[in-house]
Tab-separated table of C-alpha atoms and ligand atoms in Angstrom:
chain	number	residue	atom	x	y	z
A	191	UNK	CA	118.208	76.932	115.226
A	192	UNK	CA	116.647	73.545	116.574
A	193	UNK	CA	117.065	75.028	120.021
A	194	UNK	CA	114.735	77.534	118.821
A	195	UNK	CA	112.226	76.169	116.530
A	196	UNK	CA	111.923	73.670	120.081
A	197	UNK	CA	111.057	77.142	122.017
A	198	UNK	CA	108.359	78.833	119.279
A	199	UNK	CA	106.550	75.658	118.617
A	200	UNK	CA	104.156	74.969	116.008
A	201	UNK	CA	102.270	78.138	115.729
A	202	UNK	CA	104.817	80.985	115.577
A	203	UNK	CA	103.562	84.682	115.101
A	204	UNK	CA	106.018	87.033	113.712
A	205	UNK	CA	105.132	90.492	115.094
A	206	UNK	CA	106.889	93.935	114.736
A	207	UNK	CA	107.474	96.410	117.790
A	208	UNK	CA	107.595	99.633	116.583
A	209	UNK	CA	106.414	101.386	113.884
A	210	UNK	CA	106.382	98.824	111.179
A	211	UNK	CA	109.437	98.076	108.520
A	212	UNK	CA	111.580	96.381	111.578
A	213	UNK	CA	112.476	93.817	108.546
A	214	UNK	CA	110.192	91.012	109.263
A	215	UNK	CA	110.302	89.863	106.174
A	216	UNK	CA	113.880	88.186	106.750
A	217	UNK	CA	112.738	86.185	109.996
A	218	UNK	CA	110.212	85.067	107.965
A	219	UNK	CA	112.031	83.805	104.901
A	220	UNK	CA	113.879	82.053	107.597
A	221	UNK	CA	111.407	80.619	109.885
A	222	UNK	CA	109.092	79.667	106.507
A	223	UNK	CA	111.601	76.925	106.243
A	224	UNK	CA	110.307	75.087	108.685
A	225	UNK	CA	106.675	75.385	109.081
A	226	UNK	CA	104.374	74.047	106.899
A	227	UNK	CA	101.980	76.638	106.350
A	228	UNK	CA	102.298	80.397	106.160
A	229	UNK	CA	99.236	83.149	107.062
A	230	UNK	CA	98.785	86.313	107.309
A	231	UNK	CA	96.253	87.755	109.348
A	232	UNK	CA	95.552	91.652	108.777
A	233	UNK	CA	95.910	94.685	107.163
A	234	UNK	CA	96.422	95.170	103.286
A	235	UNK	CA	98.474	96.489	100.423
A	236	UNK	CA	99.959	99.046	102.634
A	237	UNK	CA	102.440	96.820	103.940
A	238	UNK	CA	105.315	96.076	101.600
A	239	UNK	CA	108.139	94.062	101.551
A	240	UNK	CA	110.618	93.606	98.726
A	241	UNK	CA	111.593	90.050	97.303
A	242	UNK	CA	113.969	89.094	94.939
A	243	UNK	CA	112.478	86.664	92.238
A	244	UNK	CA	114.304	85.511	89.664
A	245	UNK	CA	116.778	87.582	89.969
A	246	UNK	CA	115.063	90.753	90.295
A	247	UNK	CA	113.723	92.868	93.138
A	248	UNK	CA	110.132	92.818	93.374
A	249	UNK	CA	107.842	94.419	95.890
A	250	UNK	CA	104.828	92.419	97.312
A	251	UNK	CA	102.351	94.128	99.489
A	252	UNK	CA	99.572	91.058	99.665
A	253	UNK	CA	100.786	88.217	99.495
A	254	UNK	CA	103.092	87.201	103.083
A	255	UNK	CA	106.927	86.784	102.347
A	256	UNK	CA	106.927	83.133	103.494
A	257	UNK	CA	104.953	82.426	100.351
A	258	UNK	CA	108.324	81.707	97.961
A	259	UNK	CA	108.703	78.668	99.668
A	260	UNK	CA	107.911	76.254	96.979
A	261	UNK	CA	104.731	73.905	97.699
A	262	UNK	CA	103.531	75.587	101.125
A	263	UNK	CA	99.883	76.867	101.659
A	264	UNK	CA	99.271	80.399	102.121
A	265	UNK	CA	96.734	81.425	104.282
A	266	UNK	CA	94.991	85.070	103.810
A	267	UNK	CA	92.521	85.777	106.737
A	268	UNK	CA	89.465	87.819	107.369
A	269	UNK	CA	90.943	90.621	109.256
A	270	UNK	CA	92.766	91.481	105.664
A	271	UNK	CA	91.806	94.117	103.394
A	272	UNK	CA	92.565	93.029	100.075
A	273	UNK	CA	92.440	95.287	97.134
A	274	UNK	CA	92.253	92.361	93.687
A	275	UNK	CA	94.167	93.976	90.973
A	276	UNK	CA	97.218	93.932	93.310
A	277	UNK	CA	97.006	90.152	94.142
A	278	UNK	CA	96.234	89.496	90.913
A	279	UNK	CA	99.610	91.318	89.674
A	280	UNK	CA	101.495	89.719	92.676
A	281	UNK	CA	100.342	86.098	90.923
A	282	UNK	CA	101.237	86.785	88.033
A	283	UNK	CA	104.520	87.900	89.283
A	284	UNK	CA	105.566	85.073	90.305
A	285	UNK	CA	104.101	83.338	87.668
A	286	UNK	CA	106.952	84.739	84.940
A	287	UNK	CA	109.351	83.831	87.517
A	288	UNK	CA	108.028	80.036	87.630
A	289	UNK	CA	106.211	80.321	90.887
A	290	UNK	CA	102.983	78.862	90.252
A	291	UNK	CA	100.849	80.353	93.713
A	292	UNK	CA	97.455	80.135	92.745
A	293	UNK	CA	97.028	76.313	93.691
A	294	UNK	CA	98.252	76.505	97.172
A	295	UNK	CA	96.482	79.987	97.849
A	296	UNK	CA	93.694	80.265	100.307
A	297	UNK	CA	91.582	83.122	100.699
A	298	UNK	CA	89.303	83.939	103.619
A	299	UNK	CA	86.190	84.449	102.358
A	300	UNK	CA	85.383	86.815	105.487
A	301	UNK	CA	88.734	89.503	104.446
A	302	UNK	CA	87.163	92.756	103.102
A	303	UNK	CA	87.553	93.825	99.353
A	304	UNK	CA	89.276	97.378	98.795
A	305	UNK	CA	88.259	99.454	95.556
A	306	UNK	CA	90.395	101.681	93.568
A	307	UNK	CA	87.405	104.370	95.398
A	308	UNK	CA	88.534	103.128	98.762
A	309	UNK	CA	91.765	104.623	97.627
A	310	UNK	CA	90.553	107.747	96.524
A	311	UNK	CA	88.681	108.178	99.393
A	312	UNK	CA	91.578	107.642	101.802
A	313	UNK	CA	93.428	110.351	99.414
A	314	UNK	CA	90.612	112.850	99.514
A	315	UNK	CA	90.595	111.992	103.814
A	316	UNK	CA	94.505	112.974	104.102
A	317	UNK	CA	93.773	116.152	101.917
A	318	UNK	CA	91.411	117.464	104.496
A	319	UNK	CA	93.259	116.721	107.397
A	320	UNK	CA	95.094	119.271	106.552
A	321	UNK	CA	98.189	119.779	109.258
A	322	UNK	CA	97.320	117.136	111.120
A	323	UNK	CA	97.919	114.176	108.047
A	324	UNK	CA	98.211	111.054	109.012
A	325	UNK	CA	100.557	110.834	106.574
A	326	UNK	CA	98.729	107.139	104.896
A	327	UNK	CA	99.783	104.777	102.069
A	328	UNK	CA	96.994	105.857	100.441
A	329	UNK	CA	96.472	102.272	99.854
A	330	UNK	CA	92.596	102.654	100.213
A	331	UNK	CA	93.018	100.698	104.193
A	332	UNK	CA	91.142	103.108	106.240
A	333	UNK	CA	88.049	103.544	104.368
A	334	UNK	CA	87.661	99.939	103.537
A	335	UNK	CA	88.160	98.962	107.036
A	336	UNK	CA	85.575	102.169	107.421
A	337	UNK	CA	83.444	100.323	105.302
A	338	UNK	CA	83.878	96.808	107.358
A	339	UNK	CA	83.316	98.213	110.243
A	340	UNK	CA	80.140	99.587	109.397
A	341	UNK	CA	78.956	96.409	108.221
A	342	UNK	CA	78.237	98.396	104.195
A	343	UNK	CA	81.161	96.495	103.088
A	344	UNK	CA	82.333	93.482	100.352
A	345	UNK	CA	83.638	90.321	101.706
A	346	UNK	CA	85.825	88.126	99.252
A	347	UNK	CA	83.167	85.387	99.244
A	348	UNK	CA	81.415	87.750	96.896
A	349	UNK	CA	83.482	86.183	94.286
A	350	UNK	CA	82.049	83.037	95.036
A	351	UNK	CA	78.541	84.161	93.491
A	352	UNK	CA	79.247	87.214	91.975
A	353	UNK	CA	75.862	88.664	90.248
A	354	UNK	CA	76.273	91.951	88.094
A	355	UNK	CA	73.053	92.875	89.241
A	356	UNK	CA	73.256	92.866	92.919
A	357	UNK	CA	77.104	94.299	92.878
A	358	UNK	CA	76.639	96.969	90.598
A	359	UNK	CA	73.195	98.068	92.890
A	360	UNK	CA	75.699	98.192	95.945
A	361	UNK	CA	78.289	99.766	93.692
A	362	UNK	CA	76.291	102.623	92.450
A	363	UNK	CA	74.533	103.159	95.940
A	364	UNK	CA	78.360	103.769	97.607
A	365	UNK	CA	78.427	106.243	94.626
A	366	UNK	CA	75.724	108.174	95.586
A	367	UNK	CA	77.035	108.523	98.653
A	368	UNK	CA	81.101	108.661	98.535
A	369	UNK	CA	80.542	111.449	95.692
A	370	UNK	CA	78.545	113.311	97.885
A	371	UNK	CA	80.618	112.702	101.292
A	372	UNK	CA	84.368	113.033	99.562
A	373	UNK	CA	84.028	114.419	95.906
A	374	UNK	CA	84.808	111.139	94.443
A	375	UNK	CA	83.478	109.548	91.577
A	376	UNK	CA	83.002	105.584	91.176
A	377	UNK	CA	83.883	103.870	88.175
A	378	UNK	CA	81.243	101.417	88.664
A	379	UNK	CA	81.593	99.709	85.469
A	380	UNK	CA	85.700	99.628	85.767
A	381	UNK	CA	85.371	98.316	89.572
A	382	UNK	CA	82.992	95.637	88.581
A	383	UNK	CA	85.277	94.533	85.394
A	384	UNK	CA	88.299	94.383	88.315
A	385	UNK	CA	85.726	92.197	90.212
A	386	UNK	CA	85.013	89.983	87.235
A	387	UNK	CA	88.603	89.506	86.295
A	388	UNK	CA	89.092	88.606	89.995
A	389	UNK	CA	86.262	86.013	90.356
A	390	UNK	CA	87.600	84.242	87.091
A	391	UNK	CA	90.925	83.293	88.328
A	392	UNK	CA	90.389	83.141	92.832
A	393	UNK	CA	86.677	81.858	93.015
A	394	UNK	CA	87.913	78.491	93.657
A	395	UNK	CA	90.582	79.481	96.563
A	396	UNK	CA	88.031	81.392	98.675
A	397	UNK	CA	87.748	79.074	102.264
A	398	UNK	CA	86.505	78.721	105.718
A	399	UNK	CA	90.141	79.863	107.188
A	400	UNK	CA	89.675	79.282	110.604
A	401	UNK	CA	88.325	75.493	109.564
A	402	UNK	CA	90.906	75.176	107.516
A	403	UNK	CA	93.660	75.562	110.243
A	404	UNK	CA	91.992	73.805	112.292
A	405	UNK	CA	91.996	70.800	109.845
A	406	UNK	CA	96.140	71.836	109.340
A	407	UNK	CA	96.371	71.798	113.160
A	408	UNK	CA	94.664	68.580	113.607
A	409	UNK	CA	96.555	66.854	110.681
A	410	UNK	CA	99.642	67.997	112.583
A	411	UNK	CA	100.867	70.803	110.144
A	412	UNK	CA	102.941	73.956	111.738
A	413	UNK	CA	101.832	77.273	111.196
A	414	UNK	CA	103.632	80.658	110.608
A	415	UNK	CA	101.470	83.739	111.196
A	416	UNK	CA	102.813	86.527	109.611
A	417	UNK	CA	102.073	89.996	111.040
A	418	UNK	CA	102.197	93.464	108.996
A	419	UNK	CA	102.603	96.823	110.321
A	420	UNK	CA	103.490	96.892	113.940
A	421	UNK	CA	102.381	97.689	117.698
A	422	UNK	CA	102.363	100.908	117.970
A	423	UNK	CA	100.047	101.501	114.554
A	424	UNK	CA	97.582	98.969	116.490
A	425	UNK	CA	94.340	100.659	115.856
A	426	UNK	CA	93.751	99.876	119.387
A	427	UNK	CA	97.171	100.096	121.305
A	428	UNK	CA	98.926	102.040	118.982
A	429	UNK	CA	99.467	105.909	118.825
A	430	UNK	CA	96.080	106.949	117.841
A	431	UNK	CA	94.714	108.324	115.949
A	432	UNK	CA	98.709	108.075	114.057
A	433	UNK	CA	97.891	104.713	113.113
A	434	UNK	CA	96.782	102.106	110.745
A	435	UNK	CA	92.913	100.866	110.754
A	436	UNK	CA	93.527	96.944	112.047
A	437	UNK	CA	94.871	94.993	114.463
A	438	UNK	CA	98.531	94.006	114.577
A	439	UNK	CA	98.955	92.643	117.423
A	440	UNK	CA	99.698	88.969	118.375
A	441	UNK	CA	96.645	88.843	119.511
A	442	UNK	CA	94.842	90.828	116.505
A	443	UNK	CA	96.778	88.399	114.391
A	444	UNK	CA	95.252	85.616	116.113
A	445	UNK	CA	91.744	87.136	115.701
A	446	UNK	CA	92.344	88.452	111.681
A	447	UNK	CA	92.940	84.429	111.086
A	448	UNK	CA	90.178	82.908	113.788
A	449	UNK	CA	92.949	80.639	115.606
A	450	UNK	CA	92.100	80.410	118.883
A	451	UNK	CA	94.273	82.238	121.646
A	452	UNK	CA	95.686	78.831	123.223
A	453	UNK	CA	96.569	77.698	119.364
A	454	UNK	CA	99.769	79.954	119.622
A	455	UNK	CA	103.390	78.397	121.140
A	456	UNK	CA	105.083	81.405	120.238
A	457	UNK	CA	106.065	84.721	119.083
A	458	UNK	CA	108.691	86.888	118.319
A	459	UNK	CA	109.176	90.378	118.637
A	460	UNK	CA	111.024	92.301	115.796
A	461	UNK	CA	112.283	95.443	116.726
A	462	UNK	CA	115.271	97.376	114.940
A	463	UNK	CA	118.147	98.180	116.218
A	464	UNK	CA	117.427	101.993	116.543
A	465	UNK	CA	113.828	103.124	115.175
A	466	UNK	CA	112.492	104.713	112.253
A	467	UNK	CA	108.546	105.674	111.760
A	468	UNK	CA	106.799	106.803	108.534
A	469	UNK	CA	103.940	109.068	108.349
A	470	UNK	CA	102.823	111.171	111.288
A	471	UNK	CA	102.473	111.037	115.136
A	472	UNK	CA	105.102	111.214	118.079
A	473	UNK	CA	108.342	109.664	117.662
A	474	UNK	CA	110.080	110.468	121.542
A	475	UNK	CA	113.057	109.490	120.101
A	476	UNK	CA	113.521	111.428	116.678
A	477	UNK	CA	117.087	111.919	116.245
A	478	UNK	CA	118.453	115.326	114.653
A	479	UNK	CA	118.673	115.815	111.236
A	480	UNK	CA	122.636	114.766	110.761
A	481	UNK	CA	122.284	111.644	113.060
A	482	UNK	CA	118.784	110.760	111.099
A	483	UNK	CA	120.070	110.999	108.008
A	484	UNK	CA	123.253	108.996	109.399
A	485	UNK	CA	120.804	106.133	110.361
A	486	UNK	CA	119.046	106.647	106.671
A	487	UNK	CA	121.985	106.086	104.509
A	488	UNK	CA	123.273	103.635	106.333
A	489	UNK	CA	119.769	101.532	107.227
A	490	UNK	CA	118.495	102.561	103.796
A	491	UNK	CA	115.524	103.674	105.332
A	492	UNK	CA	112.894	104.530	102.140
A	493	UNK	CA	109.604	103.193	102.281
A	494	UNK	CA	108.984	99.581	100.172
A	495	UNK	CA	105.351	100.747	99.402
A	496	UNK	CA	105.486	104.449	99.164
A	497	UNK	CA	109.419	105.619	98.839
A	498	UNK	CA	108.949	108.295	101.698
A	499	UNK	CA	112.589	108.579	103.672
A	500	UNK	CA	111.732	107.417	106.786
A	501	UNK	CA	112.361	109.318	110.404
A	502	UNK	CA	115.352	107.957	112.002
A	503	UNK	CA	116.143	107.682	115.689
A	504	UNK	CA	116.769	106.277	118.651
A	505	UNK	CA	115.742	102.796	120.522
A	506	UNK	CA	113.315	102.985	122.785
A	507	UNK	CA	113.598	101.141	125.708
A	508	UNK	CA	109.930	101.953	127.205
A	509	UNK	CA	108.040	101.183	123.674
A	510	UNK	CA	109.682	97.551	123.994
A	511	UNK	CA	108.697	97.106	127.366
A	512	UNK	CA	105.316	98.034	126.211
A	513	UNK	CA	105.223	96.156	122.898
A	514	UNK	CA	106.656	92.817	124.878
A	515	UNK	CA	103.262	93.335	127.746
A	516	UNK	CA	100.682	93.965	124.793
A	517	UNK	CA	102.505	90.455	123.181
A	518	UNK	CA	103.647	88.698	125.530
A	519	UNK	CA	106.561	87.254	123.040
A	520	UNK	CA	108.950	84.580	123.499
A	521	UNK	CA	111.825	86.021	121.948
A	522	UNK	CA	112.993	89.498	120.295
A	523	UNK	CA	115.066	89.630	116.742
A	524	UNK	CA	116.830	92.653	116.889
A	525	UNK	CA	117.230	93.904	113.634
A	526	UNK	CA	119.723	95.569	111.610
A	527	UNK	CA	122.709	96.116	113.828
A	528	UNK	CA	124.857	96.864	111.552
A	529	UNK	CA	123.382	100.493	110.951
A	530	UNK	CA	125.362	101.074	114.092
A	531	UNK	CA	128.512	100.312	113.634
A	532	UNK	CA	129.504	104.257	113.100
A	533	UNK	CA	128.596	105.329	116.117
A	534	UNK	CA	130.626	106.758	118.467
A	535	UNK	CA	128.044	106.340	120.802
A	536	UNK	CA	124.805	105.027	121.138
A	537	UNK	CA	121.829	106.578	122.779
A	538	UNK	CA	119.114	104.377	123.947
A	539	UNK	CA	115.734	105.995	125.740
A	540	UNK	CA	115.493	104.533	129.125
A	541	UNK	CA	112.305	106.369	129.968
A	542	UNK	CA	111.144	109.914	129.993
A	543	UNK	CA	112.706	112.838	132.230
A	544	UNK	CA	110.007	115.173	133.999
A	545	UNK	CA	110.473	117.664	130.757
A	546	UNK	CA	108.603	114.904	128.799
A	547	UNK	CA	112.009	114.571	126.615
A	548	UNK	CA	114.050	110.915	126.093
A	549	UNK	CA	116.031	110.193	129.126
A	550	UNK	CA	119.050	108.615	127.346
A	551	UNK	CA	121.639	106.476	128.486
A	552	UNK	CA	124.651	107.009	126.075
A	553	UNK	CA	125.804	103.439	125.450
A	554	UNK	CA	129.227	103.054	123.916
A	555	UNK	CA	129.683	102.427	120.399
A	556	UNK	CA	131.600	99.651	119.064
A	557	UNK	CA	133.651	101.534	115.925
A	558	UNK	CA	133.693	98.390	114.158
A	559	UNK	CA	132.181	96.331	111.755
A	560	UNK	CA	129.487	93.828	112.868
A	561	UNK	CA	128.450	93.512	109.264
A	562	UNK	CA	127.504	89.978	108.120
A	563	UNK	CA	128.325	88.527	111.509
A	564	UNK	CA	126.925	85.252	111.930
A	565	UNK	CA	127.527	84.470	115.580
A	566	UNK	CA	127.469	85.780	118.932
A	567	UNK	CA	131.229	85.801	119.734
A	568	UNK	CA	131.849	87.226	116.313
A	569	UNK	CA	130.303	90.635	117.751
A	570	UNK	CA	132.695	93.142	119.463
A	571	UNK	CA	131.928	93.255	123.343
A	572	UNK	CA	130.192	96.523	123.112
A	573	UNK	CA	127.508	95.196	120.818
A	574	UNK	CA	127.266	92.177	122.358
A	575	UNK	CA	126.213	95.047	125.554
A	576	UNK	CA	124.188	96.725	123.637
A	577	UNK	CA	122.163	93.555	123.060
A	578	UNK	CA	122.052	92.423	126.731
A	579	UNK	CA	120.860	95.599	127.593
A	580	UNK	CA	118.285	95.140	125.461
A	581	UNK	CA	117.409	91.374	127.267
A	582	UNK	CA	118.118	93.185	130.795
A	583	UNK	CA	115.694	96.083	130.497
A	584	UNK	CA	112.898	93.942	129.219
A	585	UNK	CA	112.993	90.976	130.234
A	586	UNK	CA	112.831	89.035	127.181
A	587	UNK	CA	116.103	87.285	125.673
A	588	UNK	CA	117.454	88.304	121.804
A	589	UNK	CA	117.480	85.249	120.092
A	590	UNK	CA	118.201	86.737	116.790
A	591	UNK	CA	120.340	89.790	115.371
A	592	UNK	CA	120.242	90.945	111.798
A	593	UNK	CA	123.795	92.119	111.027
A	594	UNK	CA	123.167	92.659	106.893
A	595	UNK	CA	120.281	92.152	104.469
A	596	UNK	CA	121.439	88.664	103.271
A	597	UNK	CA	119.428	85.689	104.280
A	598	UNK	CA	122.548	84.284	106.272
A	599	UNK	CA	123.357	87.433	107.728
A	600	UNK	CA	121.854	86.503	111.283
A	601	UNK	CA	122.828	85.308	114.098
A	602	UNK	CA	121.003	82.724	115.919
A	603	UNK	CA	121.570	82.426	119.898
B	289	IMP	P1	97.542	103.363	106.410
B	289	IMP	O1	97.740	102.012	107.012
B	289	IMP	O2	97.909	103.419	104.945
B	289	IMP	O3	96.182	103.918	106.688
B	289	IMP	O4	98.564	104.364	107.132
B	289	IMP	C1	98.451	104.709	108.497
B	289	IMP	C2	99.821	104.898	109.135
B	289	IMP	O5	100.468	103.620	109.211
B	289	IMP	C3	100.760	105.782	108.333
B	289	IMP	O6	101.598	106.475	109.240
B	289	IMP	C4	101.578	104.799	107.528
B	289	IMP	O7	102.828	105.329	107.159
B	289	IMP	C5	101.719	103.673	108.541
B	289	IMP	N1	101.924	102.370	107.914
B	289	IMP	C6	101.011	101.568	107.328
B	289	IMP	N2	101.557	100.434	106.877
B	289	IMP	C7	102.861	100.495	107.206
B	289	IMP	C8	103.954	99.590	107.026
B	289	IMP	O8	103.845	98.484	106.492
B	289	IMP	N3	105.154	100.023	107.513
B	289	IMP	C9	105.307	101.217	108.148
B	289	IMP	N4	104.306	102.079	108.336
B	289	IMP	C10	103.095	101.719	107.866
């Protein structure tokens, strides 16, 4: 582990390389350890990763899994969209569990607010797409990032000085115009209570984030960035218009915090083992319905924020090589090897034949059990392949394997 932390240095950005739920969120618990501060950078309540607190399974969708880790600050930056009744429930969360958050807490004042009509909206959006759904959360992200981006939305230093006045004149203006654009009605008074309610308890953790990192990198303090979703729902670089509304790259994550590009030391690449996508858009690599559902039971593959079954299938050698040139990352953590231990064999896409269809190489299974293996030479030789070919074909070595959903189920190379 030493060997590592050496390699990712002091500001280490944790980004997926598919289609988000690669299982970040155990890399992180790990890695949290031994950085001083944790951030997140972008997107909103649409991620979702489940923790277990006090003994029972909770799901947070705001607040970055590093944040358990008693006594560390947590950083939310501007590119987030950040919808306050869910925070507010996340806090108090882990307040019954005797996780006190609120003090350590630091909330760009720049990140946009999203309203229960954001949500609506983004509901109302999917229903006329008709067919072609994107197949959203419905978490309200694309029309407040709508909203951002055309410079008619509410940053979270509102809270700072909010005035019932001038909020409920923006409120009831938006009204006017979302009821006659999507059919939806504001609450106005019900939003501005949730605003109110909001105000009383954050006001006094809304910052300057990129001074404050600044002032954590100049005091010497290591940084974790946290990044949600993954490449290829980059708004961007991702597989438009089947994607999420921000930035989730390394280098959106970079931007979504205001670090500057030569702050970062590292990154690492999480990619599963195989591949799974939620919601709409191509998937090359979509396996058939018995070997999807295979990788389903086995990977318990259900959304965290939504409970949709996700589509199961195959790795993807070309969307690595692509996520690892959009990164540029140090190191992958392959992820959930385990789910494989069935196979017979294992088909990995090496590129596409001139049908447009997955040109697979057939790798050979390993009919054993690599479940809970914590070290390289515990692996059977055939999985221990499987990972090289991974490190051959692009480039980039696998420091990391998930083998089980345990914290020590990992091996570190
Ligand atoms: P939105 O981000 O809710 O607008 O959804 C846009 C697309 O991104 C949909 O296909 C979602 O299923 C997908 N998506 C958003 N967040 C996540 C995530 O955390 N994991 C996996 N897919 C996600």
């Amino acid at each position: 582990m030493d060997k590592l932390l050496k390699k990712l240095g002091p500001v280490c950005a944790v980004i997926g390389a598919q289609w988000g739920d690669e299982g970040k969120g155990k890399v992180i618990d790990i890695l949290a350890e031994h950085y001083d501060v944790v951030a997140r950078a972008c997107g909103g309540a649409n991620a979702g990763h489940t923790i277990v607190v006090g003994g029972k399974k909770h799901v947070f969708h705001l607040l970055p899994a590093g944040c358990l880790h008693d006594g560390k600050p947590v950083v939310l930056g501007a590119g987030m969209v950040i919808h306050l009744p869910t925070l507010l429930q996340e806090i108090d969360t882990l307040k019954r569990a005797g996780i006190h958050i609120v003090e350590r807490l630091h909330l760009s004042g720049s990140a946009h607010i999203v309203f229960d009509f954001h949500k609506e909206i983004d509901a109302a959006m999917e229903e006329r797409r008709g067919a072609g759904k994107i197949g959203t959360t419905k978490r309200g992200i694309g029309p407040a990032y709508m909203d951002k981006a055309a410079r008619d939305g509410l940053r979270l230093s509102v809270l700072q000085r909010l005035d019932a006045t001038a909020t409920k004149e923006w409120l009831q203006a938006k009204a006017a115009v979302v009821q006659a654009m999507y059919g939806v009605r504001i609450d106005v008074d019900a939003e501005w209570q949730q605003l109110h309610m909001a105000a009383s308890l954050l006001r006094n953790r809304i910052v300057d984030a990129p001074q404050l990192l600044a002032a954590f990198r100049t005091s010497g303090r290591s940084i974790l960035v946290e990044g949600a979703q993954a490449t290829l729902l980059d708004i961007d670089h991702g597989t438009y218009p089947f994607v999420t509304s921000s930035s989730t790259t390394v280098a959106g994550a970079l931007q979504g915090l205001g670090l500057p590009p030569n702050a970062l030391t590292g990154s690492i690449g999480v990619a599963k083992a195989y591949c799974t996508r939620v919601g709409s858009g191509e998937f090359l690599t979509e396996a058939d319905i018995a070997a999807a559902d295979r990788l389903r039971e086995r990977g318990g593959e259900y959304g965290a924020t939504t409970g949709r079954p996700r589509r199961c299938g195959w790795l993807d050698i070309a969307d690595l090589r692509y996520a690892a040139m959009l990164n540029g990352f140090t190191c992958w953590n392959i992820t959930k090897l385990d789910v494989l231990d069935t196979q017979e064999t294992i088909p990995v896409a090496m590129g596409k034949n001139s049908d447009g269809k997955p040109a697979y190489d057939h790798l050979a299974g390993w009919n054993s059990t690599t479940f809970r293996a914590q070290s390289w030479k515990a692996l059977p030789a055939q999985a221990q392949q499987y990972i090289e070919c991974i490190e051959r074909q692009t480039a980039i070595p696998v420091r990391l394997i998930g083998t089980g959903p345990d914290r020590q189920d990992m091996i570190v190379r």
